PDB file of C-alpha atoms in Angstrom:
ATOM      1  CA  MET A 245     110.931  89.305 140.554  1.00 45.00           C
ATOM      2  CA  VAL A 246     114.630  86.745 141.297  1.00 49.00           C
ATOM      3  CA  ASN A 247     117.058  87.391 144.110  1.00 52.00           C
ATOM      4  CA  GLY A 248     115.045  91.494 144.057  1.00 54.00           C
ATOM      5  CA  ALA A 249     115.522  91.663 140.304  1.00 53.00           C
ATOM      6  CA  GLN A 250     113.157  93.697 138.020  1.00 54.00           C
ATOM      7  CA  PRO A 251     111.283  91.397 135.802  1.00 50.00           C
ATOM      8  CA  LEU A 252     111.947  91.858 132.449  1.00 48.00           C
ATOM      9  CA  GLU A 253     109.935  94.260 129.665  1.00 46.00           C
ATOM     10  CA  PRO A 254     109.238  92.301 127.023  1.00 44.00           C
ATOM     11  CA  ALA A 255     110.248  93.413 123.782  1.00 45.00           C
ATOM     12  CA  VAL A 256     106.395  94.001 122.063  1.00 48.00           C
ATOM     13  CA  ALA A 257     103.971  95.535 123.989  1.00 56.00           C
ATOM     14  CA  ARG A 258     100.757  92.786 123.314  1.00 61.00           C
ATOM     15  CA  SER A 259      96.889  93.801 123.372  1.00 67.00           C
ATOM     16  CA  PRO A 260      95.149  92.582 125.756  1.00 79.00           C
ATOM     17  CA  TYR A 261      92.864  89.786 124.557  1.00 84.00           C
ATOM     18  CA  ARG A 262      89.988  90.483 123.400  1.00 87.00           C
ATOM     19  CA  PRO A 263      86.751  88.123 123.343  1.00 90.00           C
ATOM     20  CA  ASP A 264      84.415  90.751 121.655  1.00 90.00           C
ATOM     21  CA  ILE A 265      87.305  90.415 118.378  1.00 89.00           C
ATOM     22  CA  GLN A 266      87.043  86.799 118.334  1.00 89.00           C
ATOM     23  CA  GLY A 267      84.041  85.719 118.698  1.00 92.00           C
ATOM     24  CA  LEU A 268      83.814  88.440 115.054  1.00 90.00           C
ATOM     25  CA  ARG A 269      86.325  87.058 114.083  1.00 87.00           C
ATOM     26  CA  GLY A 270      84.794  83.363 114.199  1.00 90.00           C
ATOM     27  CA  ILE A 271      81.481  84.581 112.572  1.00 89.00           C
ATOM     28  CA  ALA A 272      83.087  86.375 110.285  1.00 87.00           C
ATOM     29  CA  VAL A 273      84.799  83.027 109.547  1.00 86.00           C
ATOM     30  CA  LEU A 274      81.459  81.546 109.943  1.00 88.00           C
ATOM     31  CA  LEU A 275      79.592  83.922 107.430  1.00 85.00           C
ATOM     32  CA  VAL A 276      82.127  83.277 105.062  1.00 83.00           C
ATOM     33  CA  VAL A 277      81.964  79.557 105.316  1.00 84.00           C
ATOM     34  CA  VAL A 278      78.236  79.199 105.615  1.00 84.00           C
ATOM     35  CA  TYR A 279      77.809  81.429 101.601  1.00 81.00           C
ATOM     36  CA  HIS A 280      80.588  78.706 100.566  1.00 77.00           C
ATOM     37  CA  THR A 281      78.759  75.533 101.180  1.00 81.00           C
ATOM     38  CA  GLY A 282      75.847  76.644  98.469  1.00 76.00           C
ATOM     39  CA  SER A 283      73.154  76.751 100.354  1.00 75.00           C
ATOM     40  CA  GLY A 284      70.982  80.320  99.253  1.00 73.00           C
ATOM     41  CA  TRP A 285      71.204  81.013 103.075  1.00 72.00           C
ATOM     42  CA  LEU A 286      73.442  84.061 102.294  1.00 70.00           C
ATOM     43  CA  SER A 287      73.610  86.001  99.499  1.00 67.00           C
ATOM     44  CA  GLY A 288      76.480  88.486  98.439  1.00 63.00           C
ATOM     45  CA  GLY A 289      79.704  86.640  99.881  1.00 63.00           C
ATOM     46  CA  TYR A 290      81.240  89.466 100.943  1.00 75.00           C
ATOM     47  CA  VAL A 291      79.395  89.747 104.623  1.00 81.00           C
ATOM     48  CA  GLY A 292      81.558  87.744 105.759  1.00 83.00           C
ATOM     49  CA  VAL A 293      84.946  89.173 104.559  1.00 85.00           C
ATOM     50  CA  ASP A 294      83.257  92.538 105.490  1.00 87.00           C
ATOM     51  CA  VAL A 295      83.457  91.861 108.747  1.00 88.00           C
ATOM     52  CA  PHE A 296      87.123  91.059 108.806  1.00 86.00           C
ATOM     53  CA  PHE A 297      87.451  94.150 107.198  1.00 89.00           C
ATOM     54  CA  VAL A 298      86.024  96.328 109.640  1.00 91.00           C
ATOM     55  CA  ILE A 299      87.820  94.632 112.624  1.00 91.00           C
ATOM     56  CA  SER A 300      91.084  94.700 110.725  1.00 89.00           C
ATOM     57  CA  GLY A 301      90.660  98.451 110.534  1.00 90.00           C
ATOM     58  CA  TYR A 302      89.254  99.348 113.398  1.00 91.00           C
ATOM     59  CA  LEU A 303      92.186  97.057 114.910  1.00 89.00           C
ATOM     60  CA  ILE A 304      95.055  98.997 112.854  1.00 90.00           C
ATOM     61  CA  THR A 305      93.857 102.050 113.284  1.00 92.00           C
ATOM     62  CA  ASN A 306      93.455 101.789 116.808  1.00 91.00           C
ATOM     63  CA  HIS A 307      96.890 100.740 116.831  1.00 90.00           C
ATOM     64  CA  LEU A 308      98.651 103.705 115.065  1.00 93.00           C
ATOM     65  CA  LEU A 309      96.191 105.929 117.172  1.00 93.00           C
ATOM     66  CA  ALA A 310      97.403 105.575 119.942  1.00 91.00           C
ATOM     67  CA  GLY A 311     101.393 105.794 118.612  1.00 90.00           C
ATOM     68  CA  LEU A 312     100.262 109.243 116.934  1.00 92.00           C
ATOM     69  CA  THR A 313      98.712 109.837 121.056  1.00 93.00           C
ATOM     70  CA  LYS A 314     102.229 108.701 122.682  1.00 93.00           C
ATOM     71  CA  THR A 315     104.758 110.445 119.922  1.00 92.00           C
ATOM     72  CA  ALA A 316     103.024 112.121 117.287  1.00 90.00           C
ATOM     73  CA  ARG A 317     104.345 110.101 114.738  1.00 91.00           C
ATOM     74  CA  ILE A 318     104.161 107.179 112.746  1.00 91.00           C
ATOM     75  CA  ASP A 319     106.968 104.638 112.711  1.00 91.00           C
ATOM     76  CA  PHE A 320     106.335 103.083 109.220  1.00 92.00           C
ATOM     77  CA  GLY A 321     109.820 100.970 108.894  1.00 92.00           C
ATOM     78  CA  GLN A 322     107.986  99.034 112.025  1.00 92.00           C
ATOM     79  CA  PHE A 323     104.377  99.626 111.171  1.00 92.00           C
ATOM     80  CA  TYR A 324     105.324  97.511 107.540  1.00 93.00           C
ATOM     81  CA  ALA A 325     108.113  95.683 108.869  1.00 94.00           C
ATOM     82  CA  ARG A 326     105.167  93.734 111.690  1.00 91.00           C
ATOM     83  CA  ARG A 327     103.370  93.569 108.538  1.00 90.00           C
ATOM     84  CA  ILE A 328     105.078  91.344 106.421  1.00 92.00           C
ATOM     85  CA  ARG A 329     106.263  89.359 109.415  1.00 93.00           C
ATOM     86  CA  ARG A 330     102.390  88.419 110.373  1.00 90.00           C
ATOM     87  CA  ILE A 331     101.132  87.954 106.532  1.00 90.00           C
ATOM     88  CA  LEU A 332     104.206  86.870 104.027  1.00 91.00           C
ATOM     89  CA  PRO A 333     105.450  83.536 105.184  1.00 94.00           C
ATOM     90  CA  ALA A 334     101.575  82.057 105.088  1.00 94.00           C
ATOM     91  CA  SER A 335     101.171  83.792 102.115  1.00 94.00           C
ATOM     92  CA  PHE A 336     104.109  83.327  99.843  1.00 95.00           C
ATOM     93  CA  VAL A 337     103.412  79.166 101.318  1.00 97.00           C
ATOM     94  CA  VAL A 338     100.284  79.521  99.767  1.00 96.00           C
ATOM     95  CA  LEU A 339     101.583  81.472  96.633  1.00 97.00           C
ATOM     96  CA  ILE A 340     104.891  78.533  95.721  1.00 97.00           C
ATOM     97  CA  LEU A 341     102.059  75.415  96.474  1.00 97.00           C
ATOM     98  CA  THR A 342      99.293  77.336  93.943  1.00 97.00           C
ATOM     99  CA  SER A 343     101.641  77.725  92.033  1.00 97.00           C
ATOM    100  CA  LEU A 344     103.192  74.328  91.527  1.00 97.00           C
ATOM    101  CA  ALA A 345     100.258  72.573  91.905  1.00 97.00           C
ATOM    102  CA  THR A 346      98.837  74.937  89.066  1.00 95.00           C
ATOM    103  CA  LEU A 347     102.182  73.196  86.867  1.00 95.00           C
ATOM    104  CA  VAL A 348     101.255  69.846  87.700  1.00 96.00           C
ATOM    105  CA  PHE A 349      97.532  70.030  87.481  1.00 95.00           C
ATOM    106  CA  ALA A 350      96.359  72.576  85.787  1.00 92.00           C
ATOM    107  CA  SER A 351      95.515  72.270  81.872  1.00 91.00           C
ATOM    108  CA  PRO A 352      98.693  73.731  79.561  1.00 91.00           C
ATOM    109  CA  ILE A 353      95.742  76.614  78.749  1.00 88.00           C
ATOM    110  CA  ILE A 354      95.094  78.359  82.018  1.00 89.00           C
ATOM    111  CA  ARG A 355      98.808  77.342  84.037  1.00 93.00           C
ATOM    112  CA  ARG A 356     100.044  80.612  80.809  1.00 93.00           C
ATOM    113  CA  THR A 357      96.593  83.112  82.375  1.00 93.00           C
ATOM    114  CA  ALA A 358      97.026  81.028  86.107  1.00 94.00           C
ATOM    115  CA  LEU A 359     101.043  82.001  86.625  1.00 95.00           C
ATOM    116  CA  LYS A 360     100.453  85.315  85.145  1.00 96.00           C
ATOM    117  CA  ASP A 361      98.045  85.627  87.951  1.00 96.00           C
ATOM    118  CA  ALA A 362     100.397  84.650  90.166  1.00 97.00           C
ATOM    119  CA  PHE A 363     102.609  87.201  89.544  1.00 97.00           C
ATOM    120  CA  TRP A 364     100.286  89.709  90.544  1.00 97.00           C
ATOM    121  CA  THR A 365      99.069  87.921  93.782  1.00 96.00           C
ATOM    122  CA  ALA A 366     102.680  88.876  94.762  1.00 96.00           C
ATOM    123  CA  LEU A 367     102.729  92.312  94.244  1.00 95.00           C
ATOM    124  CA  TYR A 368      99.337  91.833  96.167  1.00 93.00           C
ATOM    125  CA  VAL A 369      97.250  93.404  93.890  1.00 95.00           C
ATOM    126  CA  PRO A 370      95.677  90.579  91.974  1.00 94.00           C
ATOM    127  CA  ASN A 371      92.088  92.689  92.734  1.00 92.00           C
ATOM    128  CA  ILE A 372      93.678  94.943  90.643  1.00 94.00           C
ATOM    129  CA  ARG A 373      94.714  92.600  87.907  1.00 94.00           C
ATOM    130  CA  PHE A 374      90.776  90.787  88.469  1.00 92.00           C
ATOM    131  CA  ALA A 375      89.110  93.528  88.003  1.00 91.00           C
ATOM    132  CA  LEU A 376      90.841  94.974  84.486  1.00 92.00           C
ATOM    133  CA  GLN A 377      90.109  92.281  83.021  1.00 89.00           C
ATOM    134  CA  GLY A 378      86.446  92.420  85.004  1.00 85.00           C
ATOM    135  CA  ARG A 379      86.609  88.632  86.222  1.00 83.00           C
ATOM    136  CA  ASP A 380      84.001  88.763  88.936  1.00 77.00           C
ATOM    137  CA  TYR A 381      85.034  86.373  92.265  1.00 74.00           C
ATOM    138  CA  LEU A 382      80.879  85.273  92.865  1.00 69.00           C
ATOM    139  CA  ALA A 383      81.156  84.138  88.581  1.00 69.00           C
ATOM    140  CA  GLU A 384      81.485  80.833  87.912  1.00 67.00           C
ATOM    141  CA  THR A 385      83.216  81.062  84.759  1.00 70.00           C
ATOM    142  CA  TYR A 386      87.735  81.519  84.384  1.00 71.00           C
ATOM    143  CA  PRO A 387      88.143  81.248  88.469  1.00 80.00           C
ATOM    144  CA  SER A 388      91.721  81.222  89.016  1.00 89.00           C
ATOM    145  CA  PRO A 389      93.561  79.023  91.428  1.00 91.00           C
ATOM    146  CA  PHE A 390      94.811  82.935  93.235  1.00 93.00           C
ATOM    147  CA  GLN A 391      91.075  84.437  93.309  1.00 89.00           C
ATOM    148  CA  HIS A 392      90.976  83.741  96.631  1.00 86.00           C
ATOM    149  CA  TYR A 393      93.822  86.787  97.279  1.00 90.00           C
ATOM    150  CA  TRP A 394      91.954  89.432  95.740  1.00 88.00           C
ATOM    151  CA  SER A 395      90.628  89.700  99.309  1.00 88.00           C
ATOM    152  CA  VAL A 396      94.508  90.151 101.045  1.00 90.00           C
ATOM    153  CA  GLY A 397      94.898  92.309  98.549  1.00 92.00           C
ATOM    154  CA  VAL A 398      92.536  94.570  99.271  1.00 92.00           C
ATOM    155  CA  GLU A 399      93.071  94.314 102.884  1.00 91.00           C
ATOM    156  CA  GLU A 400      97.046  94.758 102.268  1.00 92.00           C
ATOM    157  CA  GLN A 401      96.663  98.032 100.228  1.00 93.00           C
ATOM    158  CA  PHE A 402      94.609  99.594 102.744  1.00 93.00           C
ATOM    159  CA  TYR A 403      97.517  99.215 105.201  1.00 92.00           C
ATOM    160  CA  LEU A 404      99.972 101.470 102.613  1.00 92.00           C
ATOM    161  CA  LEU A 405      97.782 104.310 102.146  1.00 93.00           C
ATOM    162  CA  TRP A 406      95.999 104.135 105.649  1.00 94.00           C
ATOM    163  CA  PRO A 407      98.903 104.855 107.868  1.00 94.00           C
ATOM    164  CA  LEU A 408      99.436 108.084 105.638  1.00 93.00           C
ATOM    165  CA  LEU A 409      96.500 109.267 105.278  1.00 94.00           C
ATOM    166  CA  LEU A 410      95.781 109.138 108.862  1.00 92.00           C
ATOM    167  CA  LEU A 411      98.934 110.730 110.061  1.00 91.00           C
ATOM    168  CA  LEU A 412      97.689 113.131 107.091  1.00 92.00           C
ATOM    169  CA  LEU A 413      95.224 113.845 109.421  1.00 92.00           C
ATOM    170  CA  TRP A 414      96.490 113.752 112.540  1.00 89.00           C
TER     171      TRP A 414
END
C-alpha cells in the first residue's frame, strides 16, 4: 500500500507455484529424453508424454471445477482465449519454420506430403491424419517433419471436448 491506497487486484488470478507438479513435469521431460537417446532402457516411448497428459488433465480439470463450483458455469471464451494465447504463438512459429525448412531441404517427393501434414497440423489434427494413413510414430519409415505434433493434437482435442463434457456432467 502506498499512501493508504489499497493494492490493485491482479487481472488474472495466478495459481500458486506447485513444486510437485514441476517435479512431475521434469520427470516427464527426462523420460522423453531417455527414450529418444535410443538406449533401450525405456520401451514404448510414450511414458513421458502420458505423464504430461495426466498432469494437463489434472490441472485443467481442477481449473474448470473451480469455476463450476464458484459460478456453476464455464466461461468458454476465456478458457479458449487462454489456450490460444498460451499454445498458438509458439506452435505456429515452429509450424512455419518447419514448413520453410521442408521447402528448402526436403526432396520434391517428400515436400508435397509434408506440406499436407503441415495443413493438418495447423488445424491441430495431425494425429488423425497419421492414424488415417496408418503411420506409426515409433516406426522409422516415412517420418513426417510434423510427426512431433501428434501429442499436441491429442491435447488440444482434449481441451476442445473436455470442458463441454465436464459442464454436461456437472
